[in-house]
CSV table of C-alpha atoms in Angstrom, one decimal:
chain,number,residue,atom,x,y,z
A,7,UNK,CA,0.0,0.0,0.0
A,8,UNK,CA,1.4,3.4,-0.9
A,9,UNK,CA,1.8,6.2,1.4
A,10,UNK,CA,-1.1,8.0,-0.3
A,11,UNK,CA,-3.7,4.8,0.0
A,12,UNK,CA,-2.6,4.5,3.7
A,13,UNK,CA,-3.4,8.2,4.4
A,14,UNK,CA,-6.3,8.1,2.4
A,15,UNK,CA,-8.1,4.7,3.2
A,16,UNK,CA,-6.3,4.5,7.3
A,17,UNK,CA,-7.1,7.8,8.5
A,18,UNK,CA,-9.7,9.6,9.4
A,19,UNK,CA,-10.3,13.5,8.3
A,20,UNK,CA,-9.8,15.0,11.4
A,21,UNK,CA,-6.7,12.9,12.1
A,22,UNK,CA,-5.2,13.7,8.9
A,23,UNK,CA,-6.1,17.0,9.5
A,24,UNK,CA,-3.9,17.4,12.5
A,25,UNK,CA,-1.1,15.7,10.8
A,26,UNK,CA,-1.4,17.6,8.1
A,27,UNK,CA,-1.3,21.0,10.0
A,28,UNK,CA,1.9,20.1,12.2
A,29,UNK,CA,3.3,18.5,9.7
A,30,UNK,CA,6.2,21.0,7.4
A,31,UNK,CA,7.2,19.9,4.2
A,32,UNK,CA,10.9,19.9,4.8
A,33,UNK,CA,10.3,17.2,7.6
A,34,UNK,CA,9.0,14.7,4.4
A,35,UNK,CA,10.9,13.7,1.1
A,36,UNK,CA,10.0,15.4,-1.8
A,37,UNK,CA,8.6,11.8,-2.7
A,38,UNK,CA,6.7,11.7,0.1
A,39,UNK,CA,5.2,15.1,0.1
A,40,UNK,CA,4.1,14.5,-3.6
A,41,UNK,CA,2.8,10.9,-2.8
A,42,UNK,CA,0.5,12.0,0.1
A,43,UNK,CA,-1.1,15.1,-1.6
A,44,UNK,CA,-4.2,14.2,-4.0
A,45,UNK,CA,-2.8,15.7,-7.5
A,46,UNK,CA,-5.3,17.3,-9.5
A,47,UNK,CA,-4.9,18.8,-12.9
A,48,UNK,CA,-8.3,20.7,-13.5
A,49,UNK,CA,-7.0,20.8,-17.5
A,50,UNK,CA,-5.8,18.0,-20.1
A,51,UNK,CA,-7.1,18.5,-23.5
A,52,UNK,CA,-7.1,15.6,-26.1
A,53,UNK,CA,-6.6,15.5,-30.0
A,54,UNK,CA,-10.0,14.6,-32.4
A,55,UNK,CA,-8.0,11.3,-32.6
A,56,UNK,CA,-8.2,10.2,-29.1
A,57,UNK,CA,-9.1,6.4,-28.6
A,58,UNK,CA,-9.4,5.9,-32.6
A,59,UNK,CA,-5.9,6.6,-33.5
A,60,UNK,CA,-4.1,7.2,-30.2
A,61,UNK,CA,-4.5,4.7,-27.6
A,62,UNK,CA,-3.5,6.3,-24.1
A,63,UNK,CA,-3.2,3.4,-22.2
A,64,UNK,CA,0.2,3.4,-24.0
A,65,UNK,CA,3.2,5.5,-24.0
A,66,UNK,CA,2.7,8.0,-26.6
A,67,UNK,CA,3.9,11.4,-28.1
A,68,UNK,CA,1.0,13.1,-26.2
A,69,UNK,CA,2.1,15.2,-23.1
A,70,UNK,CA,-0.4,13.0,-20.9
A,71,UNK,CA,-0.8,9.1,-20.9
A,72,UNK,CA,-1.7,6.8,-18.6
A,73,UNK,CA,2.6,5.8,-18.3
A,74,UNK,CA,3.1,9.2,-17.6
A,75,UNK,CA,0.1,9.6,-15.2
A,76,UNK,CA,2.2,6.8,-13.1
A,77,UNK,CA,5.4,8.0,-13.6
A,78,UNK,CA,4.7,11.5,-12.3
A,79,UNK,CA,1.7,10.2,-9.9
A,80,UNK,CA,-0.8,12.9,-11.5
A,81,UNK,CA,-3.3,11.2,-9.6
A,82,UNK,CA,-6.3,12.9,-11.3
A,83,UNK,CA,-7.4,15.5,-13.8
A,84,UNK,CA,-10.4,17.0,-15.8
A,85,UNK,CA,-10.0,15.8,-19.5
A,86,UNK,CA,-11.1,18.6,-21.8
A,87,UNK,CA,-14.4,18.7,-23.9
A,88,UNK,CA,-12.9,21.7,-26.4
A,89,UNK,CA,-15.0,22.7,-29.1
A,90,UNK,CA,-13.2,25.9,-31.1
A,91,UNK,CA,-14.9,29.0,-31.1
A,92,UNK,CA,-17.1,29.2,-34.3
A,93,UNK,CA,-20.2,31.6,-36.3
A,94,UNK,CA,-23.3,31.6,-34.3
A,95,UNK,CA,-25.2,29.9,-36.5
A,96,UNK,CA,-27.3,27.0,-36.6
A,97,UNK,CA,-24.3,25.6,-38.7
A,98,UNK,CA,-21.8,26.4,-36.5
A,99,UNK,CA,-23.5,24.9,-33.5
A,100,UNK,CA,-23.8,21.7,-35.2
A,101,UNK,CA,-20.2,21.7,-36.2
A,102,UNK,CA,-19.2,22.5,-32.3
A,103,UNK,CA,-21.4,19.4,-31.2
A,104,UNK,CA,-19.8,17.4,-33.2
A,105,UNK,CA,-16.5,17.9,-32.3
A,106,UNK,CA,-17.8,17.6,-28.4
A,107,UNK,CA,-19.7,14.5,-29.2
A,108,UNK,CA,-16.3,12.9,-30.4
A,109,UNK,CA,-14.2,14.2,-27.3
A,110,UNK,CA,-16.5,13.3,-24.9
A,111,UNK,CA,-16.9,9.5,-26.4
A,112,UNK,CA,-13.3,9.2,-26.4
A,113,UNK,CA,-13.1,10.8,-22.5
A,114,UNK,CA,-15.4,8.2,-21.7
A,115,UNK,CA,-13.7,5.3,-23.9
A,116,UNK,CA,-10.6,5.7,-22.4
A,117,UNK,CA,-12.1,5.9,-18.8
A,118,UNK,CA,-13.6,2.1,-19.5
A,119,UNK,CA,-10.8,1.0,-21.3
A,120,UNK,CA,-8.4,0.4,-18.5
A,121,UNK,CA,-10.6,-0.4,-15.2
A,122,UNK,CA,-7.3,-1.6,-13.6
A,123,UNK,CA,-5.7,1.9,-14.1
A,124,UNK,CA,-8.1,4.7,-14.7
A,125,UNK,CA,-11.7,4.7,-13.3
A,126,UNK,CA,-14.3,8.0,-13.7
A,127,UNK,CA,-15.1,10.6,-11.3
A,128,UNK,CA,-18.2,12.1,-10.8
A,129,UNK,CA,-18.2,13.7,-7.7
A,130,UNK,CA,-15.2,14.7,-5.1
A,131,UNK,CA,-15.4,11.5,-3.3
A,132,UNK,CA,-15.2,9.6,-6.5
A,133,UNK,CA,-12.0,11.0,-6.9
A,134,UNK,CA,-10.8,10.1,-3.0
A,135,UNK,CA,-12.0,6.8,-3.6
A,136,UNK,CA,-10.5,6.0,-6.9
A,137,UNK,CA,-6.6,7.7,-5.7
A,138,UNK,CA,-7.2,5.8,-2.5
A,139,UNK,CA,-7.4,2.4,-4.3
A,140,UNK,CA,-4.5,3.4,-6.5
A,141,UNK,CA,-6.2,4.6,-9.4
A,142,UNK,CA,-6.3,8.0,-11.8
A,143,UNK,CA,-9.4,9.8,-11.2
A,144,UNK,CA,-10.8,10.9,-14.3
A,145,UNK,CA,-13.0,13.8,-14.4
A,146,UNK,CA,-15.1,16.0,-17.8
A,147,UNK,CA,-14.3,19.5,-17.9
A,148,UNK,CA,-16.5,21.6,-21.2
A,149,UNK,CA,-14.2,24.3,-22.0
A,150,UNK,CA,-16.3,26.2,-24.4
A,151,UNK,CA,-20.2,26.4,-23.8
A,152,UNK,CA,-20.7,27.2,-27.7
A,153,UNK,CA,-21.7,23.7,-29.0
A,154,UNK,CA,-24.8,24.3,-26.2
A,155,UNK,CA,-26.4,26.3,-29.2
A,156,UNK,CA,-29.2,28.3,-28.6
A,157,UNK,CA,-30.3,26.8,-25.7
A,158,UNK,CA,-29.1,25.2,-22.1
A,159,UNK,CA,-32.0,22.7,-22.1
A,160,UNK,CA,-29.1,19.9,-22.8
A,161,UNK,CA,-27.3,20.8,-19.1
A,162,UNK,CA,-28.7,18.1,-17.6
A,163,UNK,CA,-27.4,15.5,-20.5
A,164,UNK,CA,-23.9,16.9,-20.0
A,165,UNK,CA,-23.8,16.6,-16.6
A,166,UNK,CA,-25.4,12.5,-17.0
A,167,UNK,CA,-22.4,12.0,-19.3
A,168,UNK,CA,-19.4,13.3,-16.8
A,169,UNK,CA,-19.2,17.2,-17.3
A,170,UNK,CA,-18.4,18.8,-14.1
A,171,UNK,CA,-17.2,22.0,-15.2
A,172,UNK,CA,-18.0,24.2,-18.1
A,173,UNK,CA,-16.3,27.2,-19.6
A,174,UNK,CA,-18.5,29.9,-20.8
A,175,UNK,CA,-16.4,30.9,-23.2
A,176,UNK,CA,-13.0,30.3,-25.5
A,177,UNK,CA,-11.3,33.0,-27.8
A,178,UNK,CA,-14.1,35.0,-29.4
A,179,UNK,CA,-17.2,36.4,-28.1
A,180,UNK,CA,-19.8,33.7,-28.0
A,181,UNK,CA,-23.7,33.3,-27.3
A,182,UNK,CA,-23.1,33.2,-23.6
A,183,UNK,CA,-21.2,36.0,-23.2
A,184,UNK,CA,-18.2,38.1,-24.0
A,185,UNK,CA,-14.6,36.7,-24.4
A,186,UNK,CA,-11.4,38.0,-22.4
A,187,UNK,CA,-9.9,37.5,-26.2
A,188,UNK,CA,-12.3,38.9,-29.1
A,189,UNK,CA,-11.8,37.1,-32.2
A,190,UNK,CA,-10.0,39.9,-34.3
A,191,UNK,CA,-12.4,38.9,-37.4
A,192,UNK,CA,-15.6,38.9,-35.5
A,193,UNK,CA,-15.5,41.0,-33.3
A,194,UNK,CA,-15.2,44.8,-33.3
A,195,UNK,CA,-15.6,45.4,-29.9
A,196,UNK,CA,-18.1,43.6,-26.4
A,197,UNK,CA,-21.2,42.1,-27.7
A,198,UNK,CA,-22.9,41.9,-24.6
A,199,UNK,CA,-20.9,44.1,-22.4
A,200,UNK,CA,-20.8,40.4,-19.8
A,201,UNK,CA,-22.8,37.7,-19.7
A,202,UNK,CA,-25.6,37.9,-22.3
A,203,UNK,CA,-29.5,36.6,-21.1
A,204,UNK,CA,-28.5,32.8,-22.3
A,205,UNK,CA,-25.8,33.4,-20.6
A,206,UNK,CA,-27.3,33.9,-17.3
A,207,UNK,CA,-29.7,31.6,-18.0
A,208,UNK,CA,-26.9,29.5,-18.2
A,209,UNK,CA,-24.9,30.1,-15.0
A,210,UNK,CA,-28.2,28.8,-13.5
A,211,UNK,CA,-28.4,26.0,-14.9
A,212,UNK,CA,-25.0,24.7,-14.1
A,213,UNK,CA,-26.3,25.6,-10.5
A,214,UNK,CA,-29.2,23.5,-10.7
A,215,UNK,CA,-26.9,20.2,-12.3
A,216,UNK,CA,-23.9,20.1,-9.8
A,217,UNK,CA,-21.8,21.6,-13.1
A,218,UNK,CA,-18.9,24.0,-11.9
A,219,UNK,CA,-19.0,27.3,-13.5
A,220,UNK,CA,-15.7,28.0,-15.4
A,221,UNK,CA,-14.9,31.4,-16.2
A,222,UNK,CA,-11.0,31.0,-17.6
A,223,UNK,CA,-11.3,32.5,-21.0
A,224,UNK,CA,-14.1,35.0,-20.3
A,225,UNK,CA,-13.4,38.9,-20.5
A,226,UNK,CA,-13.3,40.5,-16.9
A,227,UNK,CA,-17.3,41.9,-17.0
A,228,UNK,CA,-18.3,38.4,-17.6
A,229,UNK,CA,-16.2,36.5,-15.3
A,230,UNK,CA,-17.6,39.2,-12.2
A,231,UNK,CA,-21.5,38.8,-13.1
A,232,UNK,CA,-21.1,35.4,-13.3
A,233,UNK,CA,-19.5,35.5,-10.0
A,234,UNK,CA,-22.1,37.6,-8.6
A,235,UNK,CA,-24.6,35.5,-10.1
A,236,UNK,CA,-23.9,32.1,-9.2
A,237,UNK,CA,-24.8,30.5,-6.2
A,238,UNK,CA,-22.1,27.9,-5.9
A,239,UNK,CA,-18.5,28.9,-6.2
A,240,UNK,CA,-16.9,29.2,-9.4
A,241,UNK,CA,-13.7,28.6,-11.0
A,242,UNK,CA,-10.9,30.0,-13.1
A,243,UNK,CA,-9.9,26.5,-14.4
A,244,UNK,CA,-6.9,27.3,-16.1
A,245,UNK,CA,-5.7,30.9,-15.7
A,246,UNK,CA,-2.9,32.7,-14.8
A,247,UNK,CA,-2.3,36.2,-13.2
A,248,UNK,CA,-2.2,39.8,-15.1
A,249,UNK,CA,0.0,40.9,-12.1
A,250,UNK,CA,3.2,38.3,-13.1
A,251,UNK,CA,2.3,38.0,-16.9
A,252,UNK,CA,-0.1,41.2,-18.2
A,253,UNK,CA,-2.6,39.2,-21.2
A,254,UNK,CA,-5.7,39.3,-21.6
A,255,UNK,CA,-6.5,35.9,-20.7
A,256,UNK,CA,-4.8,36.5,-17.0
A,257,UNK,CA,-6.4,37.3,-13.9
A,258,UNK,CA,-6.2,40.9,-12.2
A,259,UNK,CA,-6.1,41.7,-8.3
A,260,UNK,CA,-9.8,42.4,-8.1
A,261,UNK,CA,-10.5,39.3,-10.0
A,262,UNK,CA,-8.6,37.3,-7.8
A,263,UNK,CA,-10.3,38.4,-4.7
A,264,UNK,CA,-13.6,38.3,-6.2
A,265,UNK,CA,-13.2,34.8,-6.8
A,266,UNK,CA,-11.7,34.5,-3.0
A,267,UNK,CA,-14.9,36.0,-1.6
A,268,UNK,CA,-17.3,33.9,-3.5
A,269,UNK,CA,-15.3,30.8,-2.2
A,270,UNK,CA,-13.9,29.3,-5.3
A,271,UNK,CA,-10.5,28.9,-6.8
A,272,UNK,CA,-8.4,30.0,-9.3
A,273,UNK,CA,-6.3,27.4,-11.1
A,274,UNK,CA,-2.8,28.7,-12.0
A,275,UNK,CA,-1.9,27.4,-15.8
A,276,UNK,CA,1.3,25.9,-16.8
A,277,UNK,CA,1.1,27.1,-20.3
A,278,UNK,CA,4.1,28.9,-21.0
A,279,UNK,CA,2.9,32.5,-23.0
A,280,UNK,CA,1.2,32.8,-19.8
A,281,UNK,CA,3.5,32.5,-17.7
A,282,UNK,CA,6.2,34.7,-19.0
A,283,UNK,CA,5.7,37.5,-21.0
A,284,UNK,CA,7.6,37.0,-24.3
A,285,UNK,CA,10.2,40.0,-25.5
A,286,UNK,CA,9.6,42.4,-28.0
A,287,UNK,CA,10.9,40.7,-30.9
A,288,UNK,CA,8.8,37.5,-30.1
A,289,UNK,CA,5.7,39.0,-29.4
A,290,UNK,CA,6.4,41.4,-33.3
A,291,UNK,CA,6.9,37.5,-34.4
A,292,UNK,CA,3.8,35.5,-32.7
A,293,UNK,CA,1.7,38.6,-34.1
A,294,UNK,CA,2.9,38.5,-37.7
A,295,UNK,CA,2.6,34.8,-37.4
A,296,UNK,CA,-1.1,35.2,-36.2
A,297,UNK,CA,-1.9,37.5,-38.8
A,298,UNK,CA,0.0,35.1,-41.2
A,299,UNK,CA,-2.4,32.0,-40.1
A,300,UNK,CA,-5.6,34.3,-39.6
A,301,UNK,CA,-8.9,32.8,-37.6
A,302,UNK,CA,-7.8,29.1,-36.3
A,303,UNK,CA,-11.0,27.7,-35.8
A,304,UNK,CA,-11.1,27.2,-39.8
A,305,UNK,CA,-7.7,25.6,-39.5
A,306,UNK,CA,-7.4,21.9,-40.3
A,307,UNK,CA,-4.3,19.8,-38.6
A,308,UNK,CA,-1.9,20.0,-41.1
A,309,UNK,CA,-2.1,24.1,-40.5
A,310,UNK,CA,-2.0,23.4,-37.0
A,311,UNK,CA,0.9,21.6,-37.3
A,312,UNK,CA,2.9,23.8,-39.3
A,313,UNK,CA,1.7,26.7,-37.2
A,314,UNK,CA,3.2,25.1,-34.1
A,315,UNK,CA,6.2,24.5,-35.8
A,316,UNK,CA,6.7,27.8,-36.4
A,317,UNK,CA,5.5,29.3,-33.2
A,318,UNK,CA,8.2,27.0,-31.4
A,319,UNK,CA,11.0,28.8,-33.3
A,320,UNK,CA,9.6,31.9,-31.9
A,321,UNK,CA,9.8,30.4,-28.3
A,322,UNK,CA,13.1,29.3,-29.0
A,323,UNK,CA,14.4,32.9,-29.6
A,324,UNK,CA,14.2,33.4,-25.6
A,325,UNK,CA,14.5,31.2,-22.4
A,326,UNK,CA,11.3,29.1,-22.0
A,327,UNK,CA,9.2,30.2,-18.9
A,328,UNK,CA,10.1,27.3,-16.3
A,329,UNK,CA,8.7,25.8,-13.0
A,330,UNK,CA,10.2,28.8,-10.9
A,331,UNK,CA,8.0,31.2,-13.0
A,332,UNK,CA,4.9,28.9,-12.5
A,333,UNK,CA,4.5,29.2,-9.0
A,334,UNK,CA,5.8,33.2,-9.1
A,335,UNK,CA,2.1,33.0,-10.2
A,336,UNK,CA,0.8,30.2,-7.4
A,337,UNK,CA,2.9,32.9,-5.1
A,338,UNK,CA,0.5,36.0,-6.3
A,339,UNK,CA,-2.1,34.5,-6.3
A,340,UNK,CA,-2.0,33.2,-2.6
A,341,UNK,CA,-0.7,36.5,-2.0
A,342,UNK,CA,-3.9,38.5,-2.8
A,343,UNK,CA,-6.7,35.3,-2.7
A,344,UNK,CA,-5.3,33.3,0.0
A,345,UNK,CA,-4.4,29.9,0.2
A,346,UNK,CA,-7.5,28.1,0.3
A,347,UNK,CA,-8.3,29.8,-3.5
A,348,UNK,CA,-5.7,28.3,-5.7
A,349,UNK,CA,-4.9,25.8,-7.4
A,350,UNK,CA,-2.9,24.1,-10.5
A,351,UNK,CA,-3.9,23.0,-14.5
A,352,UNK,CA,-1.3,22.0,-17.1
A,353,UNK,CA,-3.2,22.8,-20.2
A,354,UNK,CA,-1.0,19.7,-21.2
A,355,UNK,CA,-1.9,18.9,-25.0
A,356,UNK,CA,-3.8,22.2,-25.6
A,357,UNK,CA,-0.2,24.5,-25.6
A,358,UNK,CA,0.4,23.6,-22.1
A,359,UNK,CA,4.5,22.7,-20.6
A,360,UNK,CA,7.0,24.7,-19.1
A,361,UNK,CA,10.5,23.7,-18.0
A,362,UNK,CA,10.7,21.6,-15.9
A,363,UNK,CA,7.2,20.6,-16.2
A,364,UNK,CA,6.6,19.4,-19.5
A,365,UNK,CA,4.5,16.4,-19.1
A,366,UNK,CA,2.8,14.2,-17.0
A,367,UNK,CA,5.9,12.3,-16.0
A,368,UNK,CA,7.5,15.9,-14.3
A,369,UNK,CA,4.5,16.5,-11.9
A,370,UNK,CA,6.7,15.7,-9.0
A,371,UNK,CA,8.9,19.3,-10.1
A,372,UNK,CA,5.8,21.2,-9.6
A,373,UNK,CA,5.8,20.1,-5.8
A,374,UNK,CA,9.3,20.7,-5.2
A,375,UNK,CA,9.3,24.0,-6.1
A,376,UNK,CA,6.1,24.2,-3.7
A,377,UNK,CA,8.8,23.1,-0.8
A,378,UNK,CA,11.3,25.5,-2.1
A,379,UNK,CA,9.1,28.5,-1.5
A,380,UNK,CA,8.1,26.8,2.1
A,381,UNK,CA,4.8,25.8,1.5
A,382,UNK,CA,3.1,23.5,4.2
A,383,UNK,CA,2.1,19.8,3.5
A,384,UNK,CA,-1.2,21.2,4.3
A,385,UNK,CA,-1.0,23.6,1.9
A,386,UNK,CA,0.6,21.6,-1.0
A,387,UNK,CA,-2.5,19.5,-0.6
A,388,UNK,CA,-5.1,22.6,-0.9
A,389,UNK,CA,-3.4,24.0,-4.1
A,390,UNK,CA,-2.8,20.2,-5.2
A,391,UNK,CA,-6.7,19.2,-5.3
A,392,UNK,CA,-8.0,20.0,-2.2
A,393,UNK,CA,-9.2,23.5,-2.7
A,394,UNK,CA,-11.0,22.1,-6.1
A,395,UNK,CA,-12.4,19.4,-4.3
A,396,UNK,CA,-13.9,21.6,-1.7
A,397,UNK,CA,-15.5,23.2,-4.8
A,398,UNK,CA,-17.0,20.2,-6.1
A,399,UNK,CA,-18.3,19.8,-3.1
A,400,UNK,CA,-19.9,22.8,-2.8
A,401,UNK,CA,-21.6,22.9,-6.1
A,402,UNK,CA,-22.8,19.2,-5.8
A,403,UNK,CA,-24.7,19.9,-2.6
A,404,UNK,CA,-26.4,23.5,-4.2
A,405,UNK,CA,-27.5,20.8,-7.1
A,406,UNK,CA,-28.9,18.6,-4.2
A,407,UNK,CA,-31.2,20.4,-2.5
C-alpha cells in the first residue's frame, strides 16, 4: 500500500487534518510530500483522434498518458471537452457538437478502457475513492459552452455523461457572453458588455446540475457577473495572473479576490505564454505569425501543425518560462486570494509545458518548487486538489437540495 492509500483509506479527516497542519514539508521527502497530496490537474485536453488513432493506455507522443500519469503520480485531472470557437449559426452549432460528441466519447472510452488503471469521477469522493485504491481519477471538464447552441436545455445531458465544469467561453465572443480575447475577425468590440440573457440563464443552470462554473477565458465583465450571479463557487480552471504576466487571458487583483470572496478557486496554468511574457521581438513575431495564419478555428491539422512548428521557433528565440516562474504566479495569487483559492492545471496537450514541467511524467517538479518556497504539507494538498475538491463539493450539494 502506498503512502497516499494508507493516508487516504487509514485515517480519518480529522486525524489527517492534524497531521497535516503540524506537519512542514521539509520534515518529508520530496517523494513523500508529492505521494501524500491528491494531485489534481483541472485541464488536459485531447486531440480529435483520441481512442481511434491514439491509444493512451500506451506511452505516446501526447504530453499525458496513462505511463506518464504513473510515472509523475498525477493522480487525477479534468479531460477537456474543447469545441473551437465558431459563427453563431445554426451551422456552426452543429459543427461545435460534433466535435464535443467525439471528445467526450473518447473521454469516456478511455475511462472504461483500462478499469485496472483509470476509473471516472463524478463527484469529489469519486475521486478520493479512486486515488485511494490506487487509481487515476478521471473527471469532464466543457471548455467552451458554444456547442450548447441556442439553448441550455441539454445541461442536464452533459452533466449525466461526466461534465463537471463548463467554460462559458474560448477566444471570441460567443452566445453566452463576452470573451477576455475577441476574435480579431468577428469581433469589433463587447457584444454583450458580460454575460448575455443565455448566458445567465446558463450560470443557473450549471447551478441547478452540480456543473462548476468555469470562467478562464471570459473577459473581466463576464467573469464578475457570473461571479455575482452564481450561487455555488466558481472557478478560473486554467488561468494565470495579469499581475506576473499582463494578457488578456490572466487574472487581475480584483478578480482574484472576487473569486476568494465567492469561495472558489483559481487554477494557475502551466502554459508557457502565460507565464512569461515574451520579448519584443517574439511577441512582433507571434503577431505577424497570427496574422500570417488568420482565424484558427477554420484551421485543419496540417495548418495546425505547421503553425506550431513555427510558433516553437519563436519560443526558442528566448529562455522558456520554467517551473520557478509557475508558481511566481501560485505565489501571487496566494498572496492576494489566499491559500485556500488556488490551485494548479497543465493545459497539457492544448499548448500547455514549461520547463521543468513538460509532461505528465515531471508532476513531482511542480511540488518541489512548492517546498522551495516553504509551503506547508497542508497547503501543497489545498493547491494540489483539495481546494477544487472543496469546490466540487460545494456545487454538488447546491444541485442537491
Amino acid at each position: 500500500m502506498t503512502f497516499k492509500q494508507y493516508t487516504l483509506l487509514g485515517l480519518s479527516a480529522l486525524t489527517l487534518a492534524a497531521c497535516q497542519t503540524t506537519t512542514s514539508a521539509p520534515e518529508m521527502s520530496v517523494a513523500e510530500v508529492h505521494d501524500a497530496a491528491l494531485t489534481l490537474d483541472t485541464h488536459i485536453d485531447i486531440p480529435l483522434t483520441y481512442m481511434s488513432e491514439i491509444d493512451p493506455g500506451l506511452a505516446t507522443d501526447l504530453q499525458v498518458d496513462l505511463p506518464k500519469l504513473v510515472s509523475g503520480k498525477l493522480d487525477s485531472g479534468f479531460w477537456i471537452v474543447y469545441t473551437p470557437q465558431g459563427d453563431l449559426t445554426a451551422e456552426g452549432y452543429a459543427e461545435g457538437l460534433e466535435i464535443a460528441e467525439t471528445r467526450v466519447k473518447a473521454i469516456t472510452q478511455m475511462s472504461q478502457a483500462y478499469p485496472e488503471s483509470i476509473e471516472m469521477a463524478r463527484t469529489a469522493e469519486d475521486v478520493r475513492r479512486i486515488v485511494g485504491d490506487g487509481k487515476h481519477a478521471v473527471l469532464i471538464g466543457m471548455e467552451n459552452a458554444y456547442p450548447l447552441g441556442e439553448s441550455v436545455e441539454s445541461i442536464p445531458l452533459w452533466a449525466e455523461r461526466g461534465v463537471r465544469y463548463v467554460g462559458l467561453t474560448h477566444f471570441g465572443h460567443n452566445q453566452f457572453g463576452d470573451s477576455s480575447n475577441p476574435n480579431p475577425e468577428r469581433d469589433t468590440g463587447p457584444k454583450w458588455n458580460g454575460l448575455s440573457p443565455l448566458g445567465e440563464d446558463l450560470v443557473r443552470a450549471l447551478n441547478e446540475n452540480g456543473i462548476m462554473v468555469d470562467v478562464s477565458h471570459t473577459g473581466k465583465a463576464t467573469m464578475m457577473q457570473a461571479a455575482d450571479l452564481s450561487t455555488t463557487p466558481i472557478i478560473a480552471s486554467h488561468s494565470g495572473v495579469k499581475a506576473i504576466a499582463d494578457t488578456e487571458r490572466n487574472l487581475d487583483d480584483e478578480q482574484l479576490r472576487k473569486i476568494r470572496d465567492v469561495n472558489g478557486v483559481a487554477q494557475m496554468v502551466a502554459l508557457g505564454s502565460y507565464v512569461k511574457l515574451p520579448t519584443p521581438e517574439q511577441k512582433a513575431a507571434r503577431d505577424a505569425l497570427d496574422a500570417e495564419f488568420g482565424d484558427r478555428s477554420a484551421w485543419d491539422q496540417a495548418k495546425r501543425d505547421v503553425y506550431s512548428e513555427r510558433r516553437a521557433e519563436i519560443t526558442a528565440m528566448s529562455p522558456e518560462a520554467n517551473v520557478s516562474n509557475f508558481v511566481d504566479h501560485i505565489d501571487h495569487a496566494v498572496s492576494v486570494a489566499g491559500i485556500d483559492h488556488v490551485g494548479i492545471a497543465s493545459d497539457f496537450d492544448g499548448g500547455g509545458g514549461i520547463i521543468g514541467w513538460k509532461d505528465a511524467s515531471e508532476t513531482e517538479n511542480v511540488t518541489a518548487e512548492l517546498i522551495r518556497r516553504g509551503y506547508s504539507t497542508e497547503e501543497i494538498g489545498k493547491i494540489w486538489g483539495g481546494n477544487l475538491l472543496r469546490v466540487l463539493e460545494a456545487v454538488e450539494a447546491e444541485a442537491a437540495n
